[in-house]
Each structure stands twice: as structure tokens, then as C-alpha cells.
CSV table of C-alpha atoms in Angstrom, one decimal:
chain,number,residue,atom,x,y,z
Y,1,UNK,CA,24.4,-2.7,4.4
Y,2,UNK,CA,21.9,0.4,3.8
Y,3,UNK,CA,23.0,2.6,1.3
Y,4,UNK,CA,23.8,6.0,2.4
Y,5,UNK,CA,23.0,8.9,0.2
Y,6,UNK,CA,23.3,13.0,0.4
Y,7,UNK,CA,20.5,14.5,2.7
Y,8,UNK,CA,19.9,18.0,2.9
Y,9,UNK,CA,23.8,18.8,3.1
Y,10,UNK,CA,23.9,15.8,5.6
Y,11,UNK,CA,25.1,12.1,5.3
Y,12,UNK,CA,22.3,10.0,6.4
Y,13,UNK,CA,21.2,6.6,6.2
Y,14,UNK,CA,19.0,6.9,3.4
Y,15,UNK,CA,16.0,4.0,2.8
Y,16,UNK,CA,15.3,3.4,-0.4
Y,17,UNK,CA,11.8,2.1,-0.6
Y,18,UNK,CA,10.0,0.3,-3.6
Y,19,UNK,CA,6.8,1.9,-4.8
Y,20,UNK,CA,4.8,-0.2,-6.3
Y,21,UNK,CA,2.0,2.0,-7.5
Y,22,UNK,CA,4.7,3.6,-9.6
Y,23,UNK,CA,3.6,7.3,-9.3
Y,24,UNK,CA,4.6,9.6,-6.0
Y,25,UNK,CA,0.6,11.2,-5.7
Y,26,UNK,CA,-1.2,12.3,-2.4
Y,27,UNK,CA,-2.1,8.5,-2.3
Y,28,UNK,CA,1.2,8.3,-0.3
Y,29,UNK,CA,1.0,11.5,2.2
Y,30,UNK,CA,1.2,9.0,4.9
Y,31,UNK,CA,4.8,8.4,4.6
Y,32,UNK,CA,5.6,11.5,2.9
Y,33,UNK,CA,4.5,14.1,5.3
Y,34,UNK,CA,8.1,13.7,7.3
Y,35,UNK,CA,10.1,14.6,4.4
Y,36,UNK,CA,8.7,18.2,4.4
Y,37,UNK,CA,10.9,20.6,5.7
Y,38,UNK,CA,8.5,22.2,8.0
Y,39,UNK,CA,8.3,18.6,9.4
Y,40,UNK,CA,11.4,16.7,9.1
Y,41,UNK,CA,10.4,13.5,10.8
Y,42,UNK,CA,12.7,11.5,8.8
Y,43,UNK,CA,15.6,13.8,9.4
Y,44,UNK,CA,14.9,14.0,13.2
Y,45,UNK,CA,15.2,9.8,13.5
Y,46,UNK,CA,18.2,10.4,11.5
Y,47,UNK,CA,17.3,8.8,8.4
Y,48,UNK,CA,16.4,9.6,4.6
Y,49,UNK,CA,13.5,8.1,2.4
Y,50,UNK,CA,14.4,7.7,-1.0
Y,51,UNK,CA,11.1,6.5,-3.0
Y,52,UNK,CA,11.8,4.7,-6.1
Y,53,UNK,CA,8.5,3.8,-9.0
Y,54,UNK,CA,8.1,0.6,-9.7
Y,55,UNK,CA,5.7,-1.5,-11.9
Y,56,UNK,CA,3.4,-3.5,-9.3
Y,57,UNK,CA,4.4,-5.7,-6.5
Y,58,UNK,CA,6.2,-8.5,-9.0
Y,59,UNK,CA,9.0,-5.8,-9.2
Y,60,UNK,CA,8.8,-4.6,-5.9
Y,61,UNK,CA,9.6,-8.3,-4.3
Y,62,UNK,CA,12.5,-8.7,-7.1
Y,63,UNK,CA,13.7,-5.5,-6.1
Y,64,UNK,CA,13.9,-6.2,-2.1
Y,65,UNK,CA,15.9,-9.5,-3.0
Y,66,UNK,CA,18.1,-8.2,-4.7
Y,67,UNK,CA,19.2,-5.7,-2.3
Y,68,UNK,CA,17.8,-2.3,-4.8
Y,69,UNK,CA,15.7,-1.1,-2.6
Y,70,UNK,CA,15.9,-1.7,1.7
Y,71,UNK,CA,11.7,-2.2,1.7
Y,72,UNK,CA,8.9,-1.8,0.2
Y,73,UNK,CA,5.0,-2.7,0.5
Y,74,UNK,CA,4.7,-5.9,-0.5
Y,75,UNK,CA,0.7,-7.7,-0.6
Y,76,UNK,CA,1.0,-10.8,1.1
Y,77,UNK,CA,-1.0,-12.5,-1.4
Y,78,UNK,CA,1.7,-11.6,-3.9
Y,79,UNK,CA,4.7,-12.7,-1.8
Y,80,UNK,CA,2.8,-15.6,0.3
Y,81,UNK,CA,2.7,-18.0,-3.3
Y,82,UNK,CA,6.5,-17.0,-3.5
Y,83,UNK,CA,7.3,-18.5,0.0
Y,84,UNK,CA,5.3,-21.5,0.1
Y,85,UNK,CA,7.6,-22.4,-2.9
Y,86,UNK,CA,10.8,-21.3,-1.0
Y,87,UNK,CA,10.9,-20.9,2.3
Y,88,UNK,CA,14.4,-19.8,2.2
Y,89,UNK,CA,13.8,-16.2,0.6
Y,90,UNK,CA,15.9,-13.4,2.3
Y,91,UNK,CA,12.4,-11.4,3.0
Y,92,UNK,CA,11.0,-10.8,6.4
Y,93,UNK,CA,7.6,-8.2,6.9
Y,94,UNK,CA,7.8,-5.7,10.0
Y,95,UNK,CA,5.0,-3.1,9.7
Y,96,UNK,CA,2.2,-3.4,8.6
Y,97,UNK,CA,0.8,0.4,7.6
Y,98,UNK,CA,-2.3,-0.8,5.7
Y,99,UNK,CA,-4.4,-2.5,8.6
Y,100,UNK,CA,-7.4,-3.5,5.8
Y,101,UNK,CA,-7.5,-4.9,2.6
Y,102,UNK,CA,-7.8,-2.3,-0.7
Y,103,UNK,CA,-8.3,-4.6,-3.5
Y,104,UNK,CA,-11.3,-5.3,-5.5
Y,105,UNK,CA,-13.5,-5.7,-8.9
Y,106,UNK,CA,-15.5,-2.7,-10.5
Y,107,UNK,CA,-17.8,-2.6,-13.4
Y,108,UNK,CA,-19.6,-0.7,-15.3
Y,109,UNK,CA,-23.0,1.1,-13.7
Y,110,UNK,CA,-25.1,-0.1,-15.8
Y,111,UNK,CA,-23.6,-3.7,-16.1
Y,112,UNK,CA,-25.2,-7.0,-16.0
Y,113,UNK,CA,-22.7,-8.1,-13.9
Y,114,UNK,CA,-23.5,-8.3,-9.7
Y,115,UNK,CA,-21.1,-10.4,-8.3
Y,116,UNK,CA,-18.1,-12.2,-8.6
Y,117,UNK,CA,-19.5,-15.5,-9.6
Y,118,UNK,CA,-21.0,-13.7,-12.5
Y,119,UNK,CA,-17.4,-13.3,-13.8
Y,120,UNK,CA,-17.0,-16.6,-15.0
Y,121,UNK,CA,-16.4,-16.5,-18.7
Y,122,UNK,CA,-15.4,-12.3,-18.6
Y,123,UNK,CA,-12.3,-10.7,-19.8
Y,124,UNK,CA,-11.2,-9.1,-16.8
Y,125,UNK,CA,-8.9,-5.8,-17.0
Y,126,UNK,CA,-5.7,-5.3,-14.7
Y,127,UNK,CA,-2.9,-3.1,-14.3
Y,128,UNK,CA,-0.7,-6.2,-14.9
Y,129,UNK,CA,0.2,-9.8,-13.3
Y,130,UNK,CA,2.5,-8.3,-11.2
Y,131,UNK,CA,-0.6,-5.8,-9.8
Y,132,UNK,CA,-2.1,-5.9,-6.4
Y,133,UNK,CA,-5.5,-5.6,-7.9
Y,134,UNK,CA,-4.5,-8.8,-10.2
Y,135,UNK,CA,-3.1,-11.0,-7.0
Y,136,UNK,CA,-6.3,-10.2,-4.7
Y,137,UNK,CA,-9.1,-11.2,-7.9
Y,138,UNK,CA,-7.6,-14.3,-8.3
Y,139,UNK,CA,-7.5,-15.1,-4.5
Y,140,UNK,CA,-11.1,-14.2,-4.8
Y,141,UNK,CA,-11.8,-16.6,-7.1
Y,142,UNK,CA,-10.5,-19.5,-6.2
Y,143,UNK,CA,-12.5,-18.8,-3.1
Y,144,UNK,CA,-15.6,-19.1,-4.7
Y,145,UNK,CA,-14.8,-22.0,-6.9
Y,146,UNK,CA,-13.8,-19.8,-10.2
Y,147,UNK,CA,-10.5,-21.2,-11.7
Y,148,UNK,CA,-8.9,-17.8,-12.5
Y,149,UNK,CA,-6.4,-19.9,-15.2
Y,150,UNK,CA,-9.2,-21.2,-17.1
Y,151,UNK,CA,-12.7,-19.4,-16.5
Y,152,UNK,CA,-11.7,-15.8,-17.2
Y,153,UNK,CA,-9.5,-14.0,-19.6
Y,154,UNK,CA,-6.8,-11.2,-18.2
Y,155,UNK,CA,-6.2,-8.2,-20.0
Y,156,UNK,CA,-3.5,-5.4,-19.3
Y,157,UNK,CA,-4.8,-2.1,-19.9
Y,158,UNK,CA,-2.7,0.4,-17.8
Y,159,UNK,CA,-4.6,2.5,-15.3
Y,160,UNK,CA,-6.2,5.9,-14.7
Y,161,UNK,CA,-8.0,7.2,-18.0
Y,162,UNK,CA,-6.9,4.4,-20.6
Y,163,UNK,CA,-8.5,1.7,-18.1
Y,164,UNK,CA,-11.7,3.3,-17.7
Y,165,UNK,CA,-12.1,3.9,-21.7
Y,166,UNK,CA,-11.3,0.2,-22.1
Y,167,UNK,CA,-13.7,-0.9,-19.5
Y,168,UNK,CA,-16.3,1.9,-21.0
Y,169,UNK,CA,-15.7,0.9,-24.8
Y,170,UNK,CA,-16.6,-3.0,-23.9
Y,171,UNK,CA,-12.9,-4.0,-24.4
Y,172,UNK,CA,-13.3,-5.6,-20.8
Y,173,UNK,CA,-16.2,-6.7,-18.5
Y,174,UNK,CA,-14.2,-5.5,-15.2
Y,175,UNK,CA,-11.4,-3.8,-14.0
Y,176,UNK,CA,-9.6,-5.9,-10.6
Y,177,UNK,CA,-7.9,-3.0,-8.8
Y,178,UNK,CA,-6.8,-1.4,-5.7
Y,179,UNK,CA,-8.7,1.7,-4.1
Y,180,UNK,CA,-6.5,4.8,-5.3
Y,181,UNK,CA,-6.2,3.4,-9.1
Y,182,UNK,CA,-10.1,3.0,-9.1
Y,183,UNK,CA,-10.5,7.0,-7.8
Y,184,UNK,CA,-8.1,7.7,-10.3
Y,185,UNK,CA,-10.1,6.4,-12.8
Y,186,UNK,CA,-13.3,7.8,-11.2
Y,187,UNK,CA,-11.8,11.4,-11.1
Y,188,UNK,CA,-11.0,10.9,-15.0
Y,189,UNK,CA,-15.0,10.5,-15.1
Y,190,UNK,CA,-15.1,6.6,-15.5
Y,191,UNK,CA,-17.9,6.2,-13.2
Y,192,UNK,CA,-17.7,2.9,-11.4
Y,193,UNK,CA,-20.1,0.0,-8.9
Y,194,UNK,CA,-18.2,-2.5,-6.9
Y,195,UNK,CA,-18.7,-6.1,-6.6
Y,196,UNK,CA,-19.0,-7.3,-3.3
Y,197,UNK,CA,-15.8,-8.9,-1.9
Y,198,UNK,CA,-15.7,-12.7,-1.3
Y,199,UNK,CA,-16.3,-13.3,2.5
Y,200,UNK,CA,-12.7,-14.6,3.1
Y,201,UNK,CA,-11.2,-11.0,2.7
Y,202,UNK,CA,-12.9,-9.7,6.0
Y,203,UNK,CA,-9.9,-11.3,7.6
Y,204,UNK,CA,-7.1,-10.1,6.2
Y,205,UNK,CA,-5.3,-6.8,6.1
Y,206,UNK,CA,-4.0,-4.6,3.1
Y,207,UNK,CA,-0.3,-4.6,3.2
Y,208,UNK,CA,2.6,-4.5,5.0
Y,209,UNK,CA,6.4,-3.2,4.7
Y,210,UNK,CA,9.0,-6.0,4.6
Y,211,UNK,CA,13.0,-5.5,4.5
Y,212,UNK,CA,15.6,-8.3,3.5
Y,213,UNK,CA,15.9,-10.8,6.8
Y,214,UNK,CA,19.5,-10.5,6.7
Y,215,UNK,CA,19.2,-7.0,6.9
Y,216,UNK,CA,17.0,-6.4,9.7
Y,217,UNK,CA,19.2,-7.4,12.7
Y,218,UNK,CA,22.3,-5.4,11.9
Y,219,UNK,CA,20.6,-2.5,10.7
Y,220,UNK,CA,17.4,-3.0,13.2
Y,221,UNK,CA,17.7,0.6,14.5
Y,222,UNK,CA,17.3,2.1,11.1
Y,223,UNK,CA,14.4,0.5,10.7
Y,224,UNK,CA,12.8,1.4,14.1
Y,225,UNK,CA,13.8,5.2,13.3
Y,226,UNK,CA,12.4,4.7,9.7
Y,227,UNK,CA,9.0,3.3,10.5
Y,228,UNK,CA,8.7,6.0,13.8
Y,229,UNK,CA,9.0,8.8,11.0
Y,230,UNK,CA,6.2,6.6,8.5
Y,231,UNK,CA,4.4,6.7,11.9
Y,232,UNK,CA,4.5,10.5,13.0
Y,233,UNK,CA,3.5,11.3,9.1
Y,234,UNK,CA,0.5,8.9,9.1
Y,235,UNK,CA,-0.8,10.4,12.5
Y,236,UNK,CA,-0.1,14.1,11.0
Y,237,UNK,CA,-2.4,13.0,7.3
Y,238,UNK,CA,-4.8,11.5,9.1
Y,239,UNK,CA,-5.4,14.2,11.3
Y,240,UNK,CA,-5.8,17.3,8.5
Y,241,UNK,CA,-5.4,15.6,4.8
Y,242,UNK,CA,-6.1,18.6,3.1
Y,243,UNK,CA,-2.8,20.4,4.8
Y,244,UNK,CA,-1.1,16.9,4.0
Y,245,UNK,CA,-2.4,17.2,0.1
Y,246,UNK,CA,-0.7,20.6,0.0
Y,247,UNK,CA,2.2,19.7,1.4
Y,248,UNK,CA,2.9,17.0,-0.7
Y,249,UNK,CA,2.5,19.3,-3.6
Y,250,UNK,CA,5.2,21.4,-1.8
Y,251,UNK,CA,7.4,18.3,-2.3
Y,252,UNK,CA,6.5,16.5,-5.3
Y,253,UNK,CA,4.8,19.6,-7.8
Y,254,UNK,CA,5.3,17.5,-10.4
Y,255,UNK,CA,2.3,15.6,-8.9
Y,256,UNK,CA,-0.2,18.3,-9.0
Y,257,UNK,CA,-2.8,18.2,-11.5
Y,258,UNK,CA,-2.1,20.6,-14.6
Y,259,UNK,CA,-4.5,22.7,-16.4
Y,260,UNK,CA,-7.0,22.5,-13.0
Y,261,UNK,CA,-8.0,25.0,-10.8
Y,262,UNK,CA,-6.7,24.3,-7.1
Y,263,UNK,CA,-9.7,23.7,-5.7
Y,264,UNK,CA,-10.3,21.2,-8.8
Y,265,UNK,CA,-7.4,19.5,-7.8
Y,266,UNK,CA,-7.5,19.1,-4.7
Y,267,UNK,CA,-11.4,17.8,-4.8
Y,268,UNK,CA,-9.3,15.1,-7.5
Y,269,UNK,CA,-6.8,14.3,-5.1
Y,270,UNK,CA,-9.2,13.9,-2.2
Y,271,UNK,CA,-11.2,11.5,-3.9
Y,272,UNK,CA,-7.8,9.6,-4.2
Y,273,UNK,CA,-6.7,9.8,-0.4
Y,274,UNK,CA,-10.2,9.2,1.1
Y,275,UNK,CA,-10.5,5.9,-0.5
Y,276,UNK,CA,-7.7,4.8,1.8
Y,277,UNK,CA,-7.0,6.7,4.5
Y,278,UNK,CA,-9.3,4.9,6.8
Y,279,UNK,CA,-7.3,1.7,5.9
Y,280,UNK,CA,-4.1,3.3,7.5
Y,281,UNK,CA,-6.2,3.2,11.1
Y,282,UNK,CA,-6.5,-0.6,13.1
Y,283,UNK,CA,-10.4,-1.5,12.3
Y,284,UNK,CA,-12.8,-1.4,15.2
Y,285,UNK,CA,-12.4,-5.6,15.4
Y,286,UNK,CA,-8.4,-5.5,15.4
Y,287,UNK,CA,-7.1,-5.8,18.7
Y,288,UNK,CA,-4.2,-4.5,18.5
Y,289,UNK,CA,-4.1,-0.7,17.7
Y,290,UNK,CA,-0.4,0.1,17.2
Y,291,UNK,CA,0.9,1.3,13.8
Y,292,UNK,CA,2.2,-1.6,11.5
Y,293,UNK,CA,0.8,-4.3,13.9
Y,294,UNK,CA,-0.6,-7.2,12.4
Y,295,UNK,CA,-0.7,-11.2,13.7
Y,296,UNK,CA,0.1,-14.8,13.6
Y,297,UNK,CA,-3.9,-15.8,12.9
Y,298,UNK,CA,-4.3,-12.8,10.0
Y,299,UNK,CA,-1.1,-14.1,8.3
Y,300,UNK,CA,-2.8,-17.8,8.5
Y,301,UNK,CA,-5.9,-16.0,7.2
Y,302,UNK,CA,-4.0,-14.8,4.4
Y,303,UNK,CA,-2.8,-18.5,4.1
Y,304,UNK,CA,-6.2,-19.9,3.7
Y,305,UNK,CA,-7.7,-17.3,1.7
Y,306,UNK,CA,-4.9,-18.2,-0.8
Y,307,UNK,CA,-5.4,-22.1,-0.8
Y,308,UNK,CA,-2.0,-22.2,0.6
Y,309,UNK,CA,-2.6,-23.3,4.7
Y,310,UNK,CA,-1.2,-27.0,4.0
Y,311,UNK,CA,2.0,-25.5,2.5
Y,312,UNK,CA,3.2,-23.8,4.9
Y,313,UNK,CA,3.5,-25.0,8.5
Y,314,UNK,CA,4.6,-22.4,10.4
Y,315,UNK,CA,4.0,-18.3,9.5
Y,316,UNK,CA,6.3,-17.4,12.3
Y,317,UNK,CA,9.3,-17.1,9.5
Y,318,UNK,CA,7.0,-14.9,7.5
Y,319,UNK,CA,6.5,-11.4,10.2
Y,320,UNK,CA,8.3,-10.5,13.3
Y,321,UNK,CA,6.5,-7.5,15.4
Y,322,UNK,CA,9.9,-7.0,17.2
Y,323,UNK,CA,10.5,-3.2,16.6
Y,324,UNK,CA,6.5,-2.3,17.0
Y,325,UNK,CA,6.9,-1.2,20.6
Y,326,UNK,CA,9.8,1.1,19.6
Y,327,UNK,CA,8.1,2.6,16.7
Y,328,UNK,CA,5.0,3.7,18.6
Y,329,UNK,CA,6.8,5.4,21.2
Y,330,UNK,CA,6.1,8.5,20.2
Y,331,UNK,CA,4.2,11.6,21.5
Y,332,UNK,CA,1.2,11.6,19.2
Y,333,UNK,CA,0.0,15.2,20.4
Y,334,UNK,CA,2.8,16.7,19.8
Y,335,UNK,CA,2.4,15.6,16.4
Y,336,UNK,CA,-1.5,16.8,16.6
Y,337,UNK,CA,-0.1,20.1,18.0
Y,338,UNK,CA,2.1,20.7,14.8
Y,339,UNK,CA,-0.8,20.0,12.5
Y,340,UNK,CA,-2.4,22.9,14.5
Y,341,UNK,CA,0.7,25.2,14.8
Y,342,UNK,CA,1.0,25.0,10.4
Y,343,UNK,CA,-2.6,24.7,9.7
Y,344,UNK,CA,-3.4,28.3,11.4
């Protein structure tokens, strides 16, 4: 059963969702947008978002098990290994808000280092093993022949400012991470050149929302409400992400940068937002341009790019796209036309 909580004076169903980047910054106007009270998307479904930090999405998936949070954004190459192993587990994905993957390997400038096969015999710096940035390097490369247990060394080394001075003091070759902690670390003037991704990830997408399966019938509804809300708000920051920046501050000030200017901070925060935001929209080669949609073959893609295709016969336990249709029916301009109306 969802938890109900206390929203503004009102009982409401109240989602709790996982974060598993573990801070609430502009990286997550799209969902937060309809929490503002000059918006209220949430509250006009009739439903509450309740975002609780977490440590990377090792404690996210614990979390949805067992039952302490109703979803969160879970990277199917985190969750996919998990499956294989027990088909059984209470977790089913239903809307996918990242359409394109947002993980990868930075170095150094100046390094020696221009590809991934050059990584072989590198100490590699992550967040930690239970880090997007940790699961899609090591998908990488097993993909191009690299045993990740044996041919590199892992090193924890937080994120923002402390990983870019371990990664610029030599403590670490590389830094596997995930677009908004690499501009965070950019912004804290750790300058940074990507490695090309291995070819395997121009099939996949980023990640995806999942709830407990033996949730999702009984509280179906809910959900569709939930994700309409995520939905409006994505349309509204992708359409002015400067108004969104601002009001996110409104909501979370805690967030804002200290001791900067605003026009410093919000240059910071847009470096954070931008590396993403076009990864909220379908890509020009998906299909299928509904919010959260995602497929049978880029699950299998997911699969394969994990060595994991002759584990798993079916993926049709894995996603359902049943509440998609309801979710996207919505009047997008009249979401447009408030992003007009408050940024006047």
C-alpha cells in the first residue's frame, strides 16, 4: 500500500521516490517543477512526491524491495545482473524519463590516455560500486575485451571537488561517471576530455523509473497520476530551464550555491542541467516519442551489452508500457502557455 503523508494541509497519496544521486540540485528540475506552488502538477493529479537521498543505485534497488520508497530510477545495467540471477524480484520498470544513456569515462586534458582500451592496467575513480557511473564502465569493458575484475583497479573517491583533486593529483587515471557529477566537477574547475563510448551503448537508453510489481496493479492509478505530473514538469524545464533553475531554488534553497553571485550560480547550475536535459527528449532514431517509452529490443540491447542475453529468455517480465498512453494525455501547450504566463 502507498504511504500517505501530509500535503500542503491535504491528505494525499504521497510517492516516495529514491534518489540515487543523493543531492536534490537543478539536475532534477524535470520532476521537480510540479511541486512548485505556482505549478502544482503533483497536487492537481492528486498526488505528493516525497524525494528521499540515497547513495547510488545499489541502495536505490534495496530500497524499492523493501517497500521504503514506491520508485526510483533504477539503470538497468545495475538491476538487469540482479534479475538474471532471480527472476522472481518484486521490481517492474514503467517509465522511462531518460531516453539516452548518461554514463561515461573522463580524463585528464592532457592525459595519455585516448580510449577505453587504453585503460587496461589504470586505477579508475568512481563514486562507488553501487554508482551508475561504476555499472556502465564495467559494461563497457567487457565489451571490448577488458576484464573489469582483473585488468583495472576501482577507487572510491566521492564526487564533485574531492574527485576532480584525486583525478588531478594522479591518485587515479580516470573518473567513470554520469553527466551531472562530471559538470559538477567541471564547474569546481576540474577540467575534463571524454573517452569515446564503446559502440554497444548507441543502443540503449539512460534510465528508467520502476515500482514494486506487486504494487503497480492495485495502486496503478497513482502511478499514472504520478508520472503525468513528472511529465507536465519535464515539458515545462525543457521549455525555459533557466525559469525551472529558479524555481527549484524557490523549493530547495538549500541547493543554491553559497558565497556566488546569481548569475555565478546559475551559469554553475546550467552547466549541470544542460549536460542532460537533451537526454529527457526521445532521440531522433527512437520511434516512439512518448514520455517514459522505451522497448522490448532496447531492453535486449541492454541484455547484450551486459553479456547477459543467454540468461535471460524473455524481457517481457522486466518493463510493461501499460500506463504510457495515460500519462501522455496531456495538453502540452497548456503547459507551454504557463511557462509563458510566469516567465513574463
Amino acid at each position: 500500500m502507498l504511504s500517505v503523508h501530509q500535503s500542503r494541509g491535504q491528505s494525499l497519496p504521497t510517492i516516495r521516490l529514491g534518489n540515487a544521486a543523493g543531492i536534490v540540485d537543478p539536475q532534477l528540475i524535470f520532476m521537480t517543477m510540479g511541486q512548485h506552488p505556482k505549478i502544482d502538477y503533483y497536487k492537481q493529479e492528486g498526488c505528493a512526491l516525497d524525494i528521499i537521498n540515497m547513495s547510488g543505485s545499489g541502495q536505490t534497488m534495496q530500497a524499492i524491495i523493501a517497500g521504503h520508497v514506491e520508485t526510483s530510477s533504477l539503470a538497468p545495467i545495475a538491476y538487469l545482473p540482479v534479475f538474471a540471477k532471480n527472476p522472481n524480484v518484486d521490481v517492474v520498470y514503467v517509465y522511462a524519463w531518460l531516453r539516452s544513456p548518461h554514463w561515461g569515462v573522463a580524463v585528464k586534458p592532457d592525459s595519455a590516455i585516448k580510449s577505453l582500451q587504453d585503460l587496461k592496467g589504470k586505477n579508475i575513480g568512481i563514486r562507488n560500486k553501487g554508482d551508475t557511473g561504476y555499472f556502465g564502465a564495467v559494461g563497457m569493458l567487457k565489451e571490448i575485451g577488458i576484464d573489469p575484475d582483473k585488468d583495472v583497479e576501482w577507487i572510491s573517491v566521492d564526487q564533485g571537488g574531492p574527485a576532480g583533486d584525486a583525478l588531478y593529483r594522479g591518485r587515479i587515471d580516470a573518473m567513470a561517471f554520469w553527466d551531472g557529477g562530471f559538470a559538477r566537477m567541471e564547474t569546481a574547475g576540474f577540467k575534463l576530455r571524454y573517452l569515446p563510448n564503446s559502440p554497444g551503448m548507441q543502443q540503449l537508453f539512460g534510465q528508467a523509473y520502476c515500482v514494486r510489481r506487486s504494487d503497480f496493479k492495485k495502486n496503478r492509478d497513482v502511478y499514472v497520476r504520478f508520472f503525468r505530473a513528472m511529465a507536465k514538469s519535464t515539458v515545462f524545464a525543457y521549455a525555459d530551464t533557466d525559469l525551472a533553475i529558479k524555481l527549484h531554488w524557490d523549493l530547495y534553497p538549500e541547493t543554491k550555491p553559497k558565497g556566488k553571485t546569481d548569475q555565478e550560480a546559475m551559469a554553475e547550475a546550467r552547466v549541470v542541467v544542460n549536460s542532460r536535459r537533451d537526454k529527457w527528449m526521445p532521440a531522433p532514431w527512437q520511434a516512439d516519442k512518448r514520455f517514459g517509452a522505451m522497448n522490448a529490443d532496447e531492453w535486449r540491447a541492454q541484455l547484450k551489452f551486459l553479456g547477459l542475453e543467454g540468461t535471460v529468455p524473455s524481457v517481457d517480465p522486466i518493463f510493461t508500457a501499460d500506463i504510457l498512453d495515460d500519462v501522455n494525455n496531456f495538453d502540452r501547450d497548456k503547459v507551454l502557455a504557463l511557462v509563458k504566463t510566469l516567465s513574463s
